[in-house]
Amino acid sequence: MSSQIGIYSLYIALIISVFLIFQFTFLNKGTTKNLDSRIFSLISVQFLMVIISFFSLIYAFIISDFSNETVYNNSHTTKPLFYKISGTWGNHEGSLLLWLLVLIIFLFIFFIHSKKLSNKYRLLTVLFQEIIILGFLLFILFTSNPFSNLFPIPKEGNGLNPILQDPALAIHPPVLYLGYVGTSIIFSSSLAALITGLINKVWASHIKKWVVISWIFLSIGIMLGSIWAYYELGWGGFWFWDPVENVSLMPWFCLTALLHTIIVLEKRNTFHSWAIILSVTTFSLSMSGTFLVRSGILNSIHTFANDPSRGIFILCFLFFLIFSAIFIFFIYQKNISKNLYKPYLVSKETSILINNLFMMFFLSVVLVGTIYPIFLEVINDSKISVGPPFYQKLITPFLIPFLFFMAVGPNIKWIKDRISKINIQQLIFFIIFILLSCLFLKKNGALYLFVLPLIGSGFFLLFLTIKDFFLKSSHLSQKLAHFGFSLFMLSVLFNGILAKEYSSNMKVGDERIFMNKIIKFENLKVVQGHNYQSLIGEFKIIDQKNVLNFKPQIRVYDQPKTITSEADILTTIYSDNFLVFNVLKNDGYYNVRYQNKPFMIWIWLSVALMSFGGILSFIKKNG
Amino acid sequence: MKKFKLLIIILFFSFNFFNYSIAKNSNQVDKISKNLRCLICQGQSVYDSQSDFALSIKILIQKKIEEGKKENEIYEFLKNKYGEWIVYDPEISRKTFLLWTLPLILFVFGGLLIIRKVSIK
Amino acid sequence: MVRNIKFIISVFLGLVIFFILLNALEKTNNYSPNKISNKIETNFTARLLYKNKEVSLEELIKDQHLSIINIWASWCLPCREEHSYLLNLNSINNINIIGINYKDNEVNAKKFLKELGNPYSKILLDPDGINSIELGAYGVPETFLLDTKSKKIIKKYIGPLDDIKFEEIVKIIKNEKI
């Protein structure tokens, strides 16, 4: 029953989409007032339909309706309620429905909040967004139907992967999608603004809200994914340069560049083409991400369904959108005001251009690294791997000048400034921090001359941003965000350099010595959990100062039969102590891995701080 | 004064192109196995994986190190058996030339674009 | 004019990328690169299962024209399923099969063979799995069909043997005999 409701509401949404798109010219002829209410009602109905559809899927999951194939494949009666609900979007079909829902929600909100702007612009935005919605509806209805029926109705489901039963992972997709899909509105409205000749300060103020919202959600979404990986996957890492992770990072670089470009457009009425190109690129990257992850073209631990036919659909749709955008850009380019003003070398505009340059560089590194193996295999028929070493080698050197410019840039005035602005005070800071970093690194026994400038730049940025807090009280959101970023960089750096790890095969009763600590494997207990059996290992790590107790688990799940390792992580403000153990075949022996990771929690806090800076800007605008 | 500042800044940044690394106490086996792909896993390194394949590779690395083989020789050996894609760090060869240089070319190209668009005073 | 050139370049690039990605979708996403060296490393030495002696793989295959190397273990379920094919290949088609006992316990291994039969002319022990890596194996079960003179791998089967693979092997053996 819920399946029927689900699918029929989608069909109605489809009809509305087609209607809106093909009646576009028709509707344009009406008066503003009528037009407004007509489109508003149509979009509202469509919104309602998609919500109904989405909730009917959630309902099917809650009641474990196994006549629904998606529920059958991804749920189980013994799963806790919270995970039954989050299982709705933890699979290919459900997550697409979520994409669709967010697409229509954003369109709805956009339509309500843009009443002050030109009607033609709003209509065009609706048109483009509806084209995207149509594409997704067709994709869902014809290749990824979340409401397909099974007969005879199975008694029990295939269960959800136990690794996915985690709170962080439950909210990670919705938050991430809010970020991704937010870029769709930016895409649609940029093209609409281009056609109606509205690329200017007013439009920039208007679209900035959307850019900030997407950026906040994307940042938090990525962070949640990393948190999940760190706490749940048992490897102690939080970023693996895995293709699927890269795919979420790429739009982030673009969105950050776009955010800064929009700020310039708003303040100085320049960089129009940049704004459009970045808008289109950001959304294209989001869509490409969808393509890469679901088409089976990538080799990753995160991938969804490996179905090439779905891949072909998304690929064609994606390139249809990209080519349309390219066509529109070149045809309507004349609408962009010919602002022949060249920013001076030392000016905030140029700083932002430099920022964009670096963002595009980082983007290209990640993009090339992720896609190159695919291209090479087609052209050369050889398989290579591009892993963490590649990204680290290319990105790390460029971070140094980037951090420097990021420290200096925000303080440079608009239009024109003098280079002596980079004054003695800052230079002294600079040198102090080189020395500080040197001392710090020496104390901790990690002497890389290579790393030294990186830390120096990081500190430079940090203290400059702190100093800014005391100077003036304006631009609080920017300062907070930049400060958060500097904290993030330093946390990641120190975490990477100072982290220590040790692994060994131990059986109960064994002791090992690592640096000045003793690791004891004391005991093993068996405990029954909700839908798993758990083997709990009791470990003690003793050093001169204190004793740490760990209880990592090895869980054996029934549906489906999997074994997972749950690490025990002791978090303090200074560092995380991380212990995980795995079964080995040699009876009684377990592979035990201990890691000490300094400043882990700062990594999460700093991203939260950055996002909070974003939220602050949004609140201040409206307040 | 301005030139002096500029000089210091340039000197400072030029350090990062020299890869001086002084005695890092890392476990060689761990270091090498982090750079190897576990071929029967989906997207895990040999270091992270507990699969039979990964464990055997780790034992093999240990053995090779004891025999005195260097890191590069071990990579070559494994590449010979399993193909290039077992190593995460793509070597710089004719095949991967574009991989390493494309981002750098784009950066330089972008930099030139900026310089053209900016008026120097 | 410049604008048109930029336009044409963007569209061209877009089309190229599109077709490459389309092509990539059609390639299967499997794990075995077939283009690496087909020669096998045969001079590793290991202990035999049934005799307390160390021999090199080279010695075991040198007098043969064709050999099969099969990696197996008593704890491996699919190995049980493919065992009958190996017995068949050995007795009926009279081909030399060398077993590599992978990460196993000797007692269990002997029990396995006692229970299911022994198709192997000789069995080498591989307690750490290192020797299998010398062969470029991924795990267990895995079967190699070798041309002994050139030491080239004619066929490599990852996973248990089935009817189709078995037929293939029989065909190749028959062709070689001619």
PDB file of C-alpha atoms in Angstrom, chain C:
ATOM      1  CA  MET C   1      36.655  35.077 -32.752  1.00  0.00           C
ATOM      2  CA  VAL C   2      38.586  34.239 -29.612  1.00  0.00           C
ATOM      3  CA  ARG C   3      35.308  33.522 -27.943  1.00  0.00           C
ATOM      4  CA  ASN C   4      34.386  31.051 -30.649  1.00  0.00           C
ATOM      5  CA  ILE C   5      37.675  29.251 -30.292  1.00  0.00           C
ATOM      6  CA  LYS C   6      37.190  28.927 -26.547  1.00  0.00           C
ATOM      7  CA  PHE C   7      33.720  27.607 -27.195  1.00  0.00           C
ATOM      8  CA  ILE C   8      34.873  25.013 -29.674  1.00  0.00           C
ATOM      9  CA  ILE C   9      37.674  23.886 -27.396  1.00  0.00           C
ATOM     10  CA  SER C  10      35.338  23.488 -24.413  1.00  0.00           C
ATOM     11  CA  VAL C  11      32.840  21.496 -26.406  1.00  0.00           C
ATOM     12  CA  PHE C  12      35.562  19.351 -27.945  1.00  0.00           C
ATOM     13  CA  LEU C  13      37.152  18.619 -24.586  1.00  0.00           C
ATOM     14  CA  GLY C  14      33.736  17.853 -23.147  1.00  0.00           C
ATOM     15  CA  LEU C  15      33.016  15.352 -25.897  1.00  0.00           C
ATOM     16  CA  VAL C  16      36.377  13.648 -25.521  1.00  0.00           C
ATOM     17  CA  ILE C  17      35.914  13.269 -21.773  1.00  0.00           C
ATOM     18  CA  PHE C  18      32.382  12.045 -22.308  1.00  0.00           C
ATOM     19  CA  PHE C  19      33.396   9.287 -24.676  1.00  0.00           C
ATOM     20  CA  ILE C  20      36.290   8.172 -22.559  1.00  0.00           C
ATOM     21  CA  LEU C  21      34.036   7.879 -19.519  1.00  0.00           C
ATOM     22  CA  LEU C  22      31.441   6.040 -21.570  1.00  0.00           C
ATOM     23  CA  ASN C  23      34.094   3.611 -22.680  1.00  0.00           C
ATOM     24  CA  ALA C  24      35.324   3.186 -19.122  1.00  0.00           C
ATOM     25  CA  LEU C  25      31.867   2.149 -18.002  1.00  0.00           C
ATOM     26  CA  GLU C  26      31.936  -0.718 -20.383  1.00  0.00           C
ATOM     27  CA  LYS C  27      35.136  -2.152 -19.041  1.00  0.00           C
ATOM     28  CA  THR C  28      34.634  -4.643 -16.284  1.00  0.00           C
ATOM     29  CA  ASN C  29      35.850  -3.690 -12.901  1.00  0.00           C
ATOM     30  CA  ASN C  30      37.723  -6.825 -11.983  1.00  0.00           C
ATOM     31  CA  TYR C  31      40.902  -7.373 -10.055  1.00  0.00           C
ATOM     32  CA  SER C  32      43.148  -9.329 -12.324  1.00  0.00           C
ATOM     33  CA  PRO C  33      45.416  -7.395 -14.635  1.00  0.00           C
ATOM     34  CA  ASN C  34      46.260  -9.799 -17.413  1.00  0.00           C
ATOM     35  CA  LYS C  35      49.010  -7.819 -18.947  1.00  0.00           C
ATOM     36  CA  ILE C  36      51.729  -8.431 -16.448  1.00  0.00           C
ATOM     37  CA  SER C  37      54.584 -10.828 -16.984  1.00  0.00           C
ATOM     38  CA  ASN C  38      53.365 -14.273 -17.718  1.00  0.00           C
ATOM     39  CA  LYS C  39      56.459 -15.999 -16.585  1.00  0.00           C
ATOM     40  CA  ILE C  40      56.424 -17.786 -13.335  1.00  0.00           C
ATOM     41  CA  GLU C  41      58.994 -17.743 -10.599  1.00  0.00           C
ATOM     42  CA  THR C  42      59.844 -21.375 -10.105  1.00  0.00           C
ATOM     43  CA  ASN C  43      62.962 -21.492  -8.127  1.00  0.00           C
ATOM     44  CA  PHE C  44      61.528 -20.901  -4.705  1.00  0.00           C
ATOM     45  CA  THR C  45      62.051 -23.787  -2.338  1.00  0.00           C
ATOM     46  CA  ALA C  46      59.678 -25.183   0.190  1.00  0.00           C
ATOM     47  CA  ARG C  47      59.221 -28.237   2.303  1.00  0.00           C
ATOM     48  CA  LEU C  48      57.179 -31.135   1.041  1.00  0.00           C
ATOM     49  CA  LEU C  49      54.098 -32.229   2.920  1.00  0.00           C
ATOM     50  CA  TYR C  50      54.777 -35.925   2.926  1.00  0.00           C
ATOM     51  CA  LYS C  51      58.543 -35.930   3.157  1.00  0.00           C
ATOM     52  CA  ASN C  52      60.712 -33.876   5.396  1.00  0.00           C
ATOM     53  CA  LYS C  53      62.694 -32.504   2.489  1.00  0.00           C
ATOM     54  CA  GLU C  54      63.079 -29.138   0.828  1.00  0.00           C
ATOM     55  CA  VAL C  55      62.718 -28.995  -2.913  1.00  0.00           C
ATOM     56  CA  SER C  56      62.385 -26.221  -5.412  1.00  0.00           C
ATOM     57  CA  LEU C  57      59.365 -25.891  -7.607  1.00  0.00           C
ATOM     58  CA  GLU C  58      61.721 -26.013 -10.572  1.00  0.00           C
ATOM     59  CA  GLU C  59      62.704 -29.575  -9.780  1.00  0.00           C
ATOM     60  CA  LEU C  60      59.127 -30.723  -9.563  1.00  0.00           C
ATOM     61  CA  ILE C  61      58.072 -29.524 -12.952  1.00  0.00           C
ATOM     62  CA  LYS C  62      61.182 -29.779 -15.078  1.00  0.00           C
ATOM     63  CA  ASP C  63      60.441 -33.118 -16.632  1.00  0.00           C
ATOM     64  CA  GLN C  64      56.930 -32.227 -17.567  1.00  0.00           C
ATOM     65  CA  HIS C  65      55.519 -30.624 -20.634  1.00  0.00           C
ATOM     66  CA  LEU C  66      52.492 -29.106 -18.961  1.00  0.00           C
ATOM     67  CA  SER C  67      51.896 -28.649 -15.264  1.00  0.00           C
ATOM     68  CA  ILE C  68      49.147 -27.459 -13.050  1.00  0.00           C
ATOM     69  CA  ILE C  69      49.853 -25.652  -9.836  1.00  0.00           C
ATOM     70  CA  ASN C  70      46.942 -25.560  -7.440  1.00  0.00           C
ATOM     71  CA  ILE C  71      46.875 -23.498  -4.275  1.00  0.00           C
ATOM     72  CA  TRP C  72      44.631 -24.998  -1.622  1.00  0.00           C
ATOM     73  CA  ALA C  73      44.020 -25.271   2.108  1.00  0.00           C
ATOM     74  CA  SER C  74      42.040 -27.591   4.352  1.00  0.00           C
ATOM     75  CA  TRP C  75      40.176 -24.660   5.884  1.00  0.00           C
ATOM     76  CA  CYS C  76      39.054 -23.350   2.518  1.00  0.00           C
ATOM     77  CA  LEU C  77      35.510 -24.389   1.606  1.00  0.00           C
ATOM     78  CA  PRO C  78      35.609 -23.754  -2.145  1.00  0.00           C
ATOM     79  CA  CYS C  79      38.749 -25.945  -2.297  1.00  0.00           C
ATOM     80  CA  ARG C  80      36.608 -28.888  -1.282  1.00  0.00           C
ATOM     81  CA  GLU C  81      34.209 -28.180  -4.123  1.00  0.00           C
ATOM     82  CA  GLU C  82      36.888 -28.038  -6.762  1.00  0.00           C
ATOM     83  CA  HIS C  83      38.763 -31.064  -5.504  1.00  0.00           C
ATOM     84  CA  SER C  84      36.912 -33.529  -7.711  1.00  0.00           C
ATOM     85  CA  TYR C  85      37.995 -31.650 -10.836  1.00  0.00           C
ATOM     86  CA  LEU C  86      41.590 -31.966  -9.742  1.00  0.00           C
ATOM     87  CA  LEU C  87      41.243 -35.669  -9.124  1.00  0.00           C
ATOM     88  CA  ASN C  88      39.784 -36.024 -12.555  1.00  0.00           C
ATOM     89  CA  LEU C  89      42.551 -34.060 -14.206  1.00  0.00           C
ATOM     90  CA  ASN C  90      45.129 -36.155 -12.487  1.00  0.00           C
ATOM     91  CA  SER C  91      43.773 -39.609 -13.034  1.00  0.00           C
ATOM     92  CA  ILE C  92      41.949 -39.399 -16.340  1.00  0.00           C
ATOM     93  CA  ASN C  93      43.902 -36.735 -18.140  1.00  0.00           C
ATOM     94  CA  ASN C  94      47.110 -37.720 -16.499  1.00  0.00           C
ATOM     95  CA  ILE C  95      48.466 -34.300 -15.905  1.00  0.00           C
ATOM     96  CA  ASN C  96      51.030 -33.410 -13.290  1.00  0.00           C
ATOM     97  CA  ILE C  97      49.426 -31.374 -10.523  1.00  0.00           C
ATOM     98  CA  ILE C  98      51.505 -29.730  -7.862  1.00  0.00           C
ATOM     99  CA  GLY C  99      49.759 -28.583  -4.742  1.00  0.00           C
ATOM    100  CA  ILE C 100      50.704 -25.603  -2.645  1.00  0.00           C
ATOM    101  CA  ASN C 101      49.286 -25.931   0.827  1.00  0.00           C
ATOM    102  CA  TYR C 102      48.483 -22.362   1.868  1.00  0.00           C
ATOM    103  CA  LYS C 103      48.680 -21.179   5.481  1.00  0.00           C
ATOM    104  CA  ASP C 104      47.592 -24.531   6.777  1.00  0.00           C
ATOM    105  CA  ASN C 105      48.142 -26.978   9.560  1.00  0.00           C
ATOM    106  CA  GLU C 106      49.945 -30.127   8.346  1.00  0.00           C
ATOM    107  CA  VAL C 107      47.740 -32.511  10.273  1.00  0.00           C
ATOM    108  CA  ASN C 108      44.592 -30.921   8.881  1.00  0.00           C
ATOM    109  CA  ALA C 109      46.038 -30.920   5.399  1.00  0.00           C
ATOM    110  CA  LYS C 110      46.807 -34.632   5.510  1.00  0.00           C
ATOM    111  CA  LYS C 111      43.358 -35.325   6.883  1.00  0.00           C
ATOM    112  CA  PHE C 112      41.811 -33.353   4.040  1.00  0.00           C
ATOM    113  CA  LEU C 113      43.633 -35.386   1.446  1.00  0.00           C
ATOM    114  CA  LYS C 114      42.878 -38.641   3.160  1.00  0.00           C
ATOM    115  CA  GLU C 115      39.216 -37.801   3.138  1.00  0.00           C
ATOM    116  CA  LEU C 116      38.911 -36.429  -0.371  1.00  0.00           C
ATOM    117  CA  GLY C 117      41.732 -38.035  -2.250  1.00  0.00           C
ATOM    118  CA  ASN C 118      45.141 -36.842  -3.346  1.00  0.00           C
ATOM    119  CA  PRO C 119      45.443 -35.530  -6.908  1.00  0.00           C
ATOM    120  CA  TYR C 120      48.844 -34.009  -6.355  1.00  0.00           C
ATOM    121  CA  SER C 121      52.122 -35.530  -7.440  1.00  0.00           C
ATOM    122  CA  LYS C 122      53.855 -33.454  -4.833  1.00  0.00           C
ATOM    123  CA  ILE C 123      52.702 -30.891  -2.285  1.00  0.00           C
ATOM    124  CA  LEU C 124      54.738 -27.904  -1.193  1.00  0.00           C
ATOM    125  CA  LEU C 125      54.069 -26.197   2.097  1.00  0.00           C
ATOM    126  CA  ASP C 126      53.430 -22.485   2.227  1.00  0.00           C
ATOM    127  CA  PRO C 127      52.754 -21.677   5.884  1.00  0.00           C
ATOM    128  CA  ASP C 128      53.185 -17.904   5.508  1.00  0.00           C
ATOM    129  CA  GLY C 129      51.689 -17.513   2.088  1.00  0.00           C
ATOM    130  CA  ILE C 130      54.950 -16.101   0.747  1.00  0.00           C
ATOM    131  CA  ASN C 131      55.480 -18.705  -1.927  1.00  0.00           C
ATOM    132  CA  SER C 132      52.052 -18.039  -3.340  1.00  0.00           C
ATOM    133  CA  ILE C 133      53.047 -14.422  -3.684  1.00  0.00           C
ATOM    134  CA  GLU C 134      56.083 -15.562  -5.668  1.00  0.00           C
ATOM    135  CA  LEU C 135      53.577 -17.007  -8.087  1.00  0.00           C
ATOM    136  CA  GLY C 136      51.567 -13.793  -8.106  1.00  0.00           C
ATOM    137  CA  ALA C 137      48.589 -15.418  -6.462  1.00  0.00           C
ATOM    138  CA  TYR C 138      45.812 -13.557  -4.702  1.00  0.00           C
ATOM    139  CA  GLY C 139      44.617 -16.221  -2.335  1.00  0.00           C
ATOM    140  CA  VAL C 140      43.018 -19.580  -2.209  1.00  0.00           C
ATOM    141  CA  PRO C 141      41.884 -21.462  -4.254  1.00  0.00           C
ATOM    142  CA  GLU C 142      43.893 -20.510  -7.287  1.00  0.00           C
ATOM    143  CA  THR C 143      45.023 -22.649 -10.201  1.00  0.00           C
ATOM    144  CA  PHE C 144      47.773 -22.086 -12.747  1.00  0.00           C
ATOM    145  CA  LEU C 145      48.223 -23.944 -15.998  1.00  0.00           C
ATOM    146  CA  LEU C 146      51.879 -23.817 -16.988  1.00  0.00           C
ATOM    147  CA  ASP C 147      53.863 -24.482 -20.064  1.00  0.00           C
ATOM    148  CA  THR C 148      56.921 -25.881 -18.381  1.00  0.00           C
ATOM    149  CA  LYS C 149      59.504 -25.263 -21.111  1.00  0.00           C
ATOM    150  CA  SER C 150      58.852 -21.564 -21.400  1.00  0.00           C
ATOM    151  CA  LYS C 151      57.645 -21.247 -17.816  1.00  0.00           C
ATOM    152  CA  LYS C 152      54.743 -19.238 -19.171  1.00  0.00           C
ATOM    153  CA  ILE C 153      51.350 -19.218 -17.529  1.00  0.00           C
ATOM    154  CA  ILE C 154      48.849 -20.390 -20.098  1.00  0.00           C
ATOM    155  CA  LYS C 155      45.856 -19.878 -17.855  1.00  0.00           C
ATOM    156  CA  LYS C 156      45.293 -18.558 -14.384  1.00  0.00           C
ATOM    157  CA  TYR C 157      42.103 -19.240 -12.503  1.00  0.00           C
ATOM    158  CA  ILE C 158      41.265 -17.222  -9.438  1.00  0.00           C
ATOM    159  CA  GLY C 159      38.645 -18.992  -7.390  1.00  0.00           C
ATOM    160  CA  PRO C 160      37.473 -22.585  -7.512  1.00  0.00           C
ATOM    161  CA  LEU C 161      37.339 -24.599 -10.709  1.00  0.00           C
ATOM    162  CA  ASP C 162      33.990 -25.259 -12.285  1.00  0.00           C
ATOM    163  CA  ASP C 163      32.699 -27.060 -15.367  1.00  0.00           C
ATOM    164  CA  ILE C 164      33.595 -24.279 -17.765  1.00  0.00           C
ATOM    165  CA  LYS C 165      37.120 -23.857 -16.476  1.00  0.00           C
ATOM    166  CA  PHE C 166      37.576 -27.590 -16.336  1.00  0.00           C
ATOM    167  CA  GLU C 167      36.559 -27.989 -19.975  1.00  0.00           C
ATOM    168  CA  GLU C 168      38.971 -25.254 -20.931  1.00  0.00           C
ATOM    169  CA  ILE C 169      41.851 -27.011 -19.216  1.00  0.00           C
ATOM    170  CA  VAL C 170      41.005 -30.337 -20.830  1.00  0.00           C
ATOM    171  CA  LYS C 171      40.919 -28.692 -24.239  1.00  0.00           C
ATOM    172  CA  ILE C 172      44.301 -27.084 -23.750  1.00  0.00           C
ATOM    173  CA  ILE C 173      45.808 -30.364 -22.585  1.00  0.00           C
ATOM    174  CA  LYS C 174      44.450 -32.153 -25.645  1.00  0.00           C
ATOM    175  CA  ASN C 175      45.844 -29.482 -27.952  1.00  0.00           C
ATOM    176  CA  GLU C 176      49.244 -29.673 -26.388  1.00  0.00           C
ATOM    177  CA  LYS C 177      49.383 -33.420 -26.835  1.00  0.00           C
ATOM    178  CA  ILE C 178      48.907 -32.983 -30.550  1.00  0.00           C
TER     179      ILE C 178
END
